[in-house]
mmCIF file of N, CA and C in Angstrom:
data_model
loop_
_atom_site.group_PDB
_atom_site.id
_atom_site.type_symbol
_atom_site.label_atom_id
_atom_site.label_comp_id
_atom_site.label_asym_id
_atom_site.label_seq_id
_atom_site.Cartn_x
_atom_site.Cartn_y
_atom_site.Cartn_z
ATOM 1 N N ASP O 1 -140.959 33.514 15.243
ATOM 2 C CA ASP O 1 -141.597 32.620 16.086
ATOM 3 C C ASP O 1 -141.124 31.102 15.683
ATOM 4 N N LEU O 2 -140.922 30.317 16.781
ATOM 5 C CA LEU O 2 -140.395 29.021 16.525
ATOM 6 C C LEU O 2 -141.520 28.331 15.779
ATOM 7 N N LEU O 3 -142.660 28.400 15.974
ATOM 8 C CA LEU O 3 -143.699 27.580 15.377
ATOM 9 C C LEU O 3 -143.799 27.951 13.898
ATOM 10 N N GLU O 4 -143.686 29.148 13.471
ATOM 11 C CA GLU O 4 -143.669 29.530 12.056
ATOM 12 C C GLU O 4 -142.448 28.989 11.373
ATOM 13 N N TRP O 5 -141.220 29.026 11.997
ATOM 14 C CA TRP O 5 -140.076 28.410 11.602
ATOM 15 C C TRP O 5 -140.294 26.826 11.300
ATOM 16 N N LEU O 6 -140.802 26.176 12.327
ATOM 17 C CA LEU O 6 -140.974 24.851 12.164
ATOM 18 C C LEU O 6 -142.071 24.626 10.992
ATOM 19 N N GLY O 7 -143.054 25.327 10.941
ATOM 20 C CA GLY O 7 -144.020 25.222 9.753
ATOM 21 C C GLY O 7 -143.370 25.422 8.469
ATOM 22 N N SER O 8 -142.414 26.294 8.411
ATOM 23 C CA SER O 8 -141.757 26.524 7.048
ATOM 24 C C SER O 8 -140.892 25.441 6.621
ATOM 25 N N TRP O 9 -140.296 24.732 7.687
ATOM 26 C CA TRP O 9 -139.354 23.629 7.402
ATOM 27 C C TRP O 9 -140.326 22.408 6.897
ATOM 28 N N ALA O 10 -141.387 22.345 7.613
ATOM 29 C CA ALA O 10 -142.349 21.260 7.238
ATOM 30 C C ALA O 10 -142.870 21.430 5.858
ATOM 31 N N GLU O 11 -143.036 22.632 5.266
ATOM 32 C CA GLU O 11 -143.516 22.941 3.968
ATOM 33 C C GLU O 11 -142.476 22.483 2.998
ATOM 34 N N ARG O 12 -141.156 22.874 3.251
ATOM 35 C CA ARG O 12 -140.140 22.779 2.179
ATOM 36 C C ARG O 12 -139.042 21.647 2.317
ATOM 37 N N ALA O 13 -139.106 20.938 3.439
ATOM 38 C CA ALA O 13 -138.016 19.925 3.578
ATOM 39 C C ALA O 13 -138.372 18.698 2.617
ATOM 40 N N ASN O 14 -137.173 18.309 2.039
ATOM 41 C CA ASN O 14 -137.299 16.924 1.158
ATOM 42 C C ASN O 14 -136.877 15.702 1.848
ATOM 43 N N LEU O 15 -136.156 15.916 2.986
ATOM 44 C CA LEU O 15 -135.677 14.740 3.656
ATOM 45 C C LEU O 15 -135.674 15.150 5.205
ATOM 46 N N CYS O 16 -135.940 14.137 6.060
ATOM 47 C CA CYS O 16 -135.918 14.362 7.337
ATOM 48 C C CYS O 16 -135.218 13.176 8.020
ATOM 49 N N VAL O 17 -134.138 13.318 8.761
ATOM 50 C CA VAL O 17 -133.413 12.103 9.498
ATOM 51 C C VAL O 17 -133.837 12.345 10.968
ATOM 52 N N ALA O 18 -134.556 11.430 11.547
ATOM 53 C CA ALA O 18 -135.042 11.416 12.997
ATOM 54 C C ALA O 18 -134.024 10.365 13.690
ATOM 55 N N LEU O 19 -133.347 10.998 14.649
ATOM 56 C CA LEU O 19 -132.204 10.090 15.346
ATOM 57 C C LEU O 19 -132.814 10.045 16.800
ATOM 58 N N GLY O 20 -132.928 8.715 17.194
ATOM 59 C CA GLY O 20 -133.192 8.457 18.698
ATOM 60 C C GLY O 20 -134.471 9.005 19.187
ATOM 61 N N THR O 21 -135.564 8.996 18.453
ATOM 62 C CA THR O 21 -136.782 9.509 18.887
ATOM 63 C C THR O 21 -137.926 8.649 18.494
ATOM 64 N N SER O 22 -139.040 8.608 19.470
ATOM 65 C CA SER O 22 -140.073 7.803 19.213
ATOM 66 C C SER O 22 -141.102 8.552 18.320
ATOM 67 N N LEU O 23 -140.908 9.681 18.036
ATOM 68 C CA LEU O 23 -141.829 10.518 17.277
ATOM 69 C C LEU O 23 -143.332 10.339 17.753
ATOM 70 N N CYS O 24 -143.505 10.787 19.108
ATOM 71 C CA CYS O 24 -144.623 10.400 19.798
ATOM 72 C C CYS O 24 -145.822 11.419 19.634
ATOM 73 N N GLY O 25 -145.839 12.167 18.704
ATOM 74 C CA GLY O 25 -146.904 13.161 18.593
ATOM 75 C C GLY O 25 -146.670 14.535 19.020
ATOM 76 N N MET O 26 -145.402 15.027 19.304
ATOM 77 C CA MET O 26 -145.091 16.354 19.602
ATOM 78 C C MET O 26 -145.290 17.293 18.420
ATOM 79 N N ASN O 27 -145.297 18.543 18.600
ATOM 80 C CA ASN O 27 -145.453 19.502 17.486
ATOM 81 C C ASN O 27 -144.401 19.345 16.503
ATOM 82 N N ALA O 28 -143.252 19.075 16.969
ATOM 83 C CA ALA O 28 -141.974 18.902 16.057
ATOM 84 C C ALA O 28 -142.194 17.788 14.983
ATOM 85 N N ASP O 29 -143.098 16.764 15.271
ATOM 86 C CA ASP O 29 -143.421 15.805 14.343
ATOM 87 C C ASP O 29 -143.974 16.234 13.181
ATOM 88 N N GLN O 30 -144.314 17.498 13.025
ATOM 89 C CA GLN O 30 -144.973 18.039 11.663
ATOM 90 C C GLN O 30 -144.003 17.905 10.583
ATOM 91 N N VAL O 31 -142.625 18.068 10.841
ATOM 92 C CA VAL O 31 -141.664 17.913 9.690
ATOM 93 C C VAL O 31 -141.568 16.505 9.229
ATOM 94 N N PRO O 32 -141.290 15.534 10.156
ATOM 95 C CA PRO O 32 -141.132 14.203 9.649
ATOM 96 C C PRO O 32 -142.444 13.566 9.006
ATOM 97 N N ARG O 33 -143.538 14.156 9.513
ATOM 98 C CA ARG O 33 -144.898 13.670 8.973
ATOM 99 C C ARG O 33 -145.072 14.296 7.515
ATOM 100 N N ALA O 34 -144.710 15.619 7.338
ATOM 101 C CA ALA O 34 -145.002 16.213 6.016
ATOM 102 C C ALA O 34 -143.958 15.567 5.032
ATOM 103 N N VAL O 35 -142.683 15.309 5.394
ATOM 104 C CA VAL O 35 -141.714 14.783 4.402
ATOM 105 C C VAL O 35 -142.073 13.230 4.116
ATOM 106 N N ALA O 36 -142.760 12.518 5.032
ATOM 107 C CA ALA O 36 -143.169 11.097 4.787
ATOM 108 C C ALA O 36 -144.448 11.172 3.829
ATOM 109 N N ASP O 37 -145.274 12.229 4.117
ATOM 110 C CA ASP O 37 -146.481 12.341 3.202
ATOM 111 C C ASP O 37 -146.071 12.570 1.885
ATOM 112 N N ARG O 38 -145.235 13.688 1.627
ATOM 113 C CA ARG O 38 -144.680 13.940 0.259
ATOM 114 C C ARG O 38 -144.129 12.808 -0.425
ATOM 115 N N PHE O 39 -143.233 12.025 0.238
ATOM 116 C CA PHE O 39 -142.643 10.912 -0.186
ATOM 117 C C PHE O 39 -143.594 9.803 -0.689
ATOM 118 N N GLY O 40 -144.598 9.627 0.065
ATOM 119 C CA GLY O 40 -145.758 8.888 -0.393
ATOM 120 C C GLY O 40 -146.398 9.191 -1.617
ATOM 121 N N HIS O 41 -146.276 10.443 -1.962
ATOM 122 C CA HIS O 41 -146.774 10.996 -3.164
ATOM 123 C C HIS O 41 -145.762 11.261 -4.181
ATOM 124 N N SER O 42 -144.603 10.333 -4.096
ATOM 125 C CA SER O 42 -143.485 10.491 -5.074
ATOM 126 C C SER O 42 -142.829 11.803 -5.243
ATOM 127 N N SER O 43 -142.769 12.476 -4.131
ATOM 128 C CA SER O 43 -141.973 13.843 -4.081
ATOM 129 C C SER O 43 -141.008 13.793 -2.757
ATOM 130 N N GLY O 44 -139.738 14.168 -3.171
ATOM 131 C CA GLY O 44 -138.807 14.257 -2.025
ATOM 132 C C GLY O 44 -138.202 12.959 -1.780
ATOM 133 N N GLU O 45 -137.189 12.965 -0.727
ATOM 134 C CA GLU O 45 -136.502 11.717 -0.330
ATOM 135 C C GLU O 45 -137.063 10.970 0.728
ATOM 136 N N GLY O 46 -137.954 11.589 1.519
ATOM 137 C CA GLY O 46 -138.769 10.912 2.608
ATOM 138 C C GLY O 46 -138.038 11.099 3.901
ATOM 139 N N LEU O 47 -138.462 10.200 4.853
ATOM 140 C CA LEU O 47 -138.108 10.185 6.267
ATOM 141 C C LEU O 47 -137.196 9.067 6.540
ATOM 142 N N VAL O 48 -136.024 9.218 7.263
ATOM 143 C CA VAL O 48 -135.160 8.221 7.704
ATOM 144 C C VAL O 48 -135.325 8.200 9.217
ATOM 145 N N ILE O 49 -135.533 6.994 9.793
ATOM 146 C CA ILE O 49 -135.666 6.993 11.293
ATOM 147 C C ILE O 49 -134.549 5.916 11.698
ATOM 148 N N ILE O 50 -133.724 6.458 12.674
ATOM 149 C CA ILE O 50 -132.646 5.709 13.232
ATOM 150 C C ILE O 50 -132.830 5.691 14.717
ATOM 151 N N GLY O 51 -132.924 4.456 15.266
ATOM 152 C CA GLY O 51 -133.098 4.290 16.670
ATOM 153 C C GLY O 51 -133.507 2.945 17.169
ATOM 154 N N LEU O 52 -133.774 2.711 18.358
ATOM 155 C CA LEU O 52 -134.260 1.475 18.903
ATOM 156 C C LEU O 52 -135.650 1.448 19.287
ATOM 157 N N GLN O 53 -136.341 2.569 19.288
ATOM 158 C CA GLN O 53 -137.769 2.680 19.770
ATOM 159 C C GLN O 53 -138.666 2.563 18.508
ATOM 160 N N ARG O 54 -139.721 1.857 18.488
ATOM 161 C CA ARG O 54 -140.737 1.892 17.441
ATOM 162 C C ARG O 54 -141.293 3.277 17.343
ATOM 163 N N SER O 55 -141.836 3.722 16.251
ATOM 164 C CA SER O 55 -142.566 4.998 16.074
ATOM 165 C C SER O 55 -143.803 4.767 15.249
ATOM 166 N N VAL O 56 -144.714 5.681 15.296
ATOM 167 C CA VAL O 56 -145.781 5.633 14.441
ATOM 168 C C VAL O 56 -145.493 5.871 12.920
ATOM 169 N N TYR O 57 -144.419 6.231 12.585
ATOM 170 C CA TYR O 57 -143.902 6.595 11.292
ATOM 171 C C TYR O 57 -143.101 5.459 10.621
ATOM 172 N N ASP O 58 -142.832 4.347 11.303
ATOM 173 C CA ASP O 58 -142.054 3.268 10.805
ATOM 174 C C ASP O 58 -142.521 2.737 9.439
ATOM 175 N N ASP O 59 -143.795 2.764 9.278
ATOM 176 C CA ASP O 59 -144.395 2.013 8.055
ATOM 177 C C ASP O 59 -144.345 3.113 6.918
ATOM 178 N N VAL O 60 -144.138 4.351 7.175
ATOM 179 C CA VAL O 60 -144.148 5.254 6.046
ATOM 180 C C VAL O 60 -142.682 5.898 5.917
ATOM 181 N N ALA O 61 -141.796 5.448 6.686
ATOM 182 C CA ALA O 61 -140.393 5.983 6.411
ATOM 183 C C ALA O 61 -139.735 5.392 5.258
ATOM 184 N N SER O 62 -139.039 6.152 4.504
ATOM 185 C CA SER O 62 -138.449 5.682 3.290
ATOM 186 C C SER O 62 -137.224 4.771 3.509
ATOM 187 N N LEU O 63 -136.681 4.871 4.917
ATOM 188 C CA LEU O 63 -135.630 4.113 5.452
ATOM 189 C C LEU O 63 -135.745 3.997 6.922
ATOM 190 N N ARG O 64 -135.728 2.756 7.407
ATOM 191 C CA ARG O 64 -135.837 2.619 8.994
ATOM 192 C C ARG O 64 -134.667 1.636 9.336
ATOM 193 N N ILE O 65 -133.716 2.325 10.271
ATOM 194 C CA ILE O 65 -132.541 1.574 10.736
ATOM 195 C C ILE O 65 -132.717 1.393 12.126
ATOM 196 N N TRP O 66 -132.706 0.180 12.522
ATOM 197 C CA TRP O 66 -132.699 -0.243 13.982
ATOM 198 C C TRP O 66 -131.382 -0.374 14.568
ATOM 199 N N GLY O 67 -131.037 0.578 15.392
ATOM 200 C CA GLY O 67 -129.686 0.483 15.992
ATOM 201 C C GLY O 67 -129.478 1.629 16.928
ATOM 202 N N LEU O 68 -128.148 1.526 17.615
ATOM 203 C CA LEU O 68 -127.886 2.663 18.437
ATOM 204 C C LEU O 68 -127.418 3.822 17.563
ATOM 205 N N CYS O 69 -127.850 5.024 17.963
ATOM 206 C CA CYS O 69 -127.556 6.098 17.166
ATOM 207 C C CYS O 69 -125.991 6.314 16.977
ATOM 208 N N ASP O 70 -125.328 6.303 18.007
ATOM 209 C CA ASP O 70 -123.850 6.397 18.005
ATOM 210 C C ASP O 70 -123.209 5.406 16.873
ATOM 211 N N ASP O 71 -123.590 4.150 16.998
ATOM 212 C CA ASP O 71 -123.066 3.193 16.077
ATOM 213 C C ASP O 71 -123.392 3.543 14.651
ATOM 214 N N VAL O 72 -124.673 3.792 14.373
ATOM 215 C CA VAL O 72 -125.117 4.143 13.055
ATOM 216 C C VAL O 72 -124.429 5.297 12.476
ATOM 217 N N MET O 73 -124.311 6.341 13.279
ATOM 218 C CA MET O 73 -123.719 7.679 12.822
ATOM 219 C C MET O 73 -122.149 7.579 12.586
ATOM 220 N N LYS O 74 -121.454 6.627 13.398
ATOM 221 C CA LYS O 74 -120.085 6.295 13.148
ATOM 222 C C LYS O 74 -119.863 5.712 11.739
ATOM 223 N N LEU O 75 -120.779 4.742 11.369
ATOM 224 C CA LEU O 75 -120.827 4.247 10.118
ATOM 225 C C LEU O 75 -121.037 5.190 8.957
ATOM 226 N N VAL O 76 -122.016 6.124 9.232
ATOM 227 C CA VAL O 76 -122.300 7.170 8.249
ATOM 228 C C VAL O 76 -121.135 8.053 8.101
ATOM 229 N N ALA O 77 -120.485 8.481 9.194
ATOM 230 C CA ALA O 77 -119.351 9.389 9.093
ATOM 231 C C ALA O 77 -118.225 8.697 8.400
ATOM 232 N N THR O 78 -117.870 7.436 8.624
ATOM 233 C CA THR O 78 -116.839 6.736 7.890
ATOM 234 C C THR O 78 -117.160 6.675 6.481
ATOM 235 N N GLU O 79 -118.433 6.369 6.137
ATOM 236 C CA GLU O 79 -118.831 6.354 4.605
ATOM 237 C C GLU O 79 -118.530 7.760 3.952
ATOM 238 N N LEU O 80 -118.786 8.703 4.712
ATOM 239 C CA LEU O 80 -118.574 10.082 4.167
ATOM 240 C C LEU O 80 -117.275 10.557 4.367
ATOM 241 N N GLY O 81 -116.259 9.841 4.901
ATOM 242 C CA GLY O 81 -114.901 10.021 4.926
ATOM 243 C C GLY O 81 -114.586 11.108 6.088
ATOM 244 N N CYS O 82 -115.365 11.058 7.189
ATOM 245 C CA CYS O 82 -115.241 11.989 8.205
ATOM 246 C C CYS O 82 -114.321 11.105 9.299
ATOM 247 N N LYS O 83 -113.474 11.858 10.008
ATOM 248 C CA LYS O 83 -112.648 11.192 11.024
ATOM 249 C C LYS O 83 -113.589 11.099 12.195
ATOM 250 N N VAL O 84 -113.749 9.920 12.762
ATOM 251 C CA VAL O 84 -114.558 9.606 13.884
ATOM 252 C C VAL O 84 -113.725 8.825 15.039
ATOM 253 N N PRO O 85 -113.534 9.258 16.191
ATOM 254 C CA PRO O 85 -114.121 10.631 16.729
ATOM 255 C C PRO O 85 -113.159 11.790 16.318
ATOM 256 N N ASN O 86 -113.761 12.982 16.081
ATOM 257 C CA ASN O 86 -112.858 14.166 16.011
ATOM 258 C C ASN O 86 -112.228 14.370 17.293
ATOM 259 N N ALA O 87 -111.070 14.702 17.268
ATOM 260 C CA ALA O 87 -110.293 14.906 18.623
ATOM 261 C C ALA O 87 -110.896 16.050 19.503
ATOM 262 N N ASN O 88 -111.184 17.156 18.888
ATOM 263 C CA ASN O 88 -111.804 18.057 19.627
ATOM 264 C C ASN O 88 -113.221 17.855 20.187
ATOM 265 N N VAL O 89 -113.968 17.191 19.393
ATOM 266 C CA VAL O 89 -115.314 16.744 19.938
ATOM 267 C C VAL O 89 -115.125 15.684 21.051
ATOM 268 N N ALA O 90 -114.141 14.728 20.867
ATOM 269 C CA ALA O 90 -113.820 13.747 21.979
ATOM 270 C C ALA O 90 -113.490 14.346 23.198
ATOM 271 N N LYS O 91 -112.558 15.351 23.083
ATOM 272 C CA LYS O 91 -112.259 16.104 24.213
ATOM 273 C C LYS O 91 -113.327 16.838 24.943
ATOM 274 N N ARG O 92 -114.152 17.381 24.157
ATOM 275 C CA ARG O 92 -115.378 18.111 24.881
ATOM 276 C C ARG O 92 -116.202 17.089 25.574
ATOM 277 N N GLY O 93 -116.379 15.899 24.976
ATOM 278 C CA GLY O 93 -117.220 14.814 25.486
ATOM 279 C C GLY O 93 -116.595 14.366 26.784
ATOM 280 N N LYS O 94 -115.322 14.186 26.878
ATOM 281 C CA LYS O 94 -114.636 13.769 28.039
ATOM 282 C C LYS O 94 -114.841 14.771 29.250
ATOM 283 N N GLU O 95 -114.574 16.046 28.788
ATOM 284 C CA GLU O 95 -114.790 17.128 29.802
ATOM 285 C C GLU O 95 -116.299 17.109 30.238
ATOM 286 N N TRP O 96 -117.257 16.911 29.440
ATOM 287 C CA TRP O 96 -118.676 16.929 29.856
ATOM 288 C C TRP O 96 -118.861 15.651 30.906
ATOM 289 N N ASP O 97 -118.292 14.463 30.516
ATOM 290 C CA ASP O 97 -118.329 13.432 31.550
ATOM 291 C C ASP O 97 -117.829 13.819 32.723
ATOM 292 N N HIS O 98 -116.629 14.313 32.798
ATOM 293 C CA HIS O 98 -115.937 14.711 34.105
ATOM 294 C C HIS O 98 -116.764 15.579 34.823
ATOM 295 N N ARG O 99 -117.524 16.439 34.122
ATOM 296 C CA ARG O 99 -118.351 17.602 34.976
ATOM 297 C C ARG O 99 -119.646 16.927 35.318
ATOM 298 N N HIS O 100 -119.974 15.852 34.958
ATOM 299 C CA HIS O 100 -121.236 15.139 35.270
ATOM 300 C C HIS O 100 -120.936 13.660 35.818
ATOM 301 N N PRO O 101 -120.390 13.618 37.079
ATOM 302 C CA PRO O 101 -119.861 12.326 37.527
ATOM 303 C C PRO O 101 -120.981 11.201 37.712
ATOM 304 N N LYS O 102 -122.127 11.715 37.893
ATOM 305 C CA LYS O 102 -123.252 10.629 38.112
ATOM 306 C C LYS O 102 -123.834 10.165 36.928
ATOM 307 N N LEU O 103 -123.290 10.628 35.732
ATOM 308 C CA LEU O 103 -123.840 10.143 34.364
ATOM 309 C C LEU O 103 -123.406 8.638 34.270
ATOM 310 N N CYS O 104 -124.479 7.915 33.809
ATOM 311 C CA CYS O 104 -124.072 6.464 33.446
ATOM 312 C C CYS O 104 -124.624 6.131 32.113
ATOM 313 N N TYR O 105 -123.993 5.460 31.254
ATOM 314 C CA TYR O 105 -124.498 4.972 30.076
ATOM 315 C C TYR O 105 -124.935 3.513 30.168
ATOM 316 N N ASN O 106 -126.177 3.280 30.061
ATOM 317 C CA ASN O 106 -126.674 1.959 30.264
ATOM 318 C C ASN O 106 -127.708 1.485 29.187
ATOM 319 N N THR O 107 -127.746 1.974 28.115
ATOM 320 C CA THR O 107 -128.555 1.627 26.873
ATOM 321 C C THR O 107 -128.332 0.128 26.664
ATOM 322 N N PRO O 108 -129.245 -0.731 26.780
ATOM 323 C CA PRO O 108 -129.029 -2.184 26.439
ATOM 324 C C PRO O 108 -128.710 -2.428 24.992
ATOM 325 N N VAL O 109 -127.778 -3.326 24.689
ATOM 326 C CA VAL O 109 -127.544 -3.617 23.271
ATOM 327 C C VAL O 109 -128.357 -4.919 22.939
ATOM 328 N N ARG O 110 -129.142 -4.835 21.940
ATOM 329 C CA ARG O 110 -129.981 -5.881 21.578
ATOM 330 C C ARG O 110 -129.440 -6.883 20.640
ATOM 331 N N LYS O 111 -129.704 -8.122 20.655
ATOM 332 C CA LYS O 111 -129.253 -9.018 19.700
ATOM 333 C C LYS O 111 -130.310 -9.390 18.626
ATOM 334 N N VAL O 112 -129.999 -9.840 17.579
ATOM 335 C CA VAL O 112 -131.038 -10.119 16.557
ATOM 336 C C VAL O 112 -132.068 -10.939 17.033
ATOM 337 N N SER O 113 -131.830 -11.941 17.984
ATOM 338 C CA SER O 113 -132.864 -12.871 18.402
ATOM 339 C C SER O 113 -133.661 -12.157 19.504
ATOM 340 N N ASP O 114 -133.422 -10.969 20.034
ATOM 341 C CA ASP O 114 -134.176 -10.404 21.104
ATOM 342 C C ASP O 114 -135.583 -9.853 20.376
ATOM 343 N N ALA O 115 -136.609 -9.897 21.215
ATOM 344 C CA ALA O 115 -137.953 -9.436 20.738
ATOM 345 C C ALA O 115 -137.803 -7.975 20.840
ATOM 346 N N ILE O 116 -138.518 -7.325 19.821
ATOM 347 C CA ILE O 116 -138.536 -5.768 19.803
ATOM 348 C C ILE O 116 -139.849 -5.364 20.566
#
């Protein structure tokens, strides 16, 4: 059962990286919530939140990165020595774009001076 599996991860995870989510109270939030709670009691590595939206867990995250997920993950991959973009993954992405012609990317890029 998926809920049991989720509960198991919530009980034993030491670190949770939440990418591009507002963590708005869905059942899956039990993993980041549990990890953040344990970190607050000096256990585990905590919760890392990456994205542009505020979340209810921003104040308890061990690391909060405000940015576009793609940009942040490119930096992480570079730091880890991964080639970005991977040629096979880039090819699959272009094929996906081609199969979905109405797709448009229009996430606004914020400046430091912009209000959050």
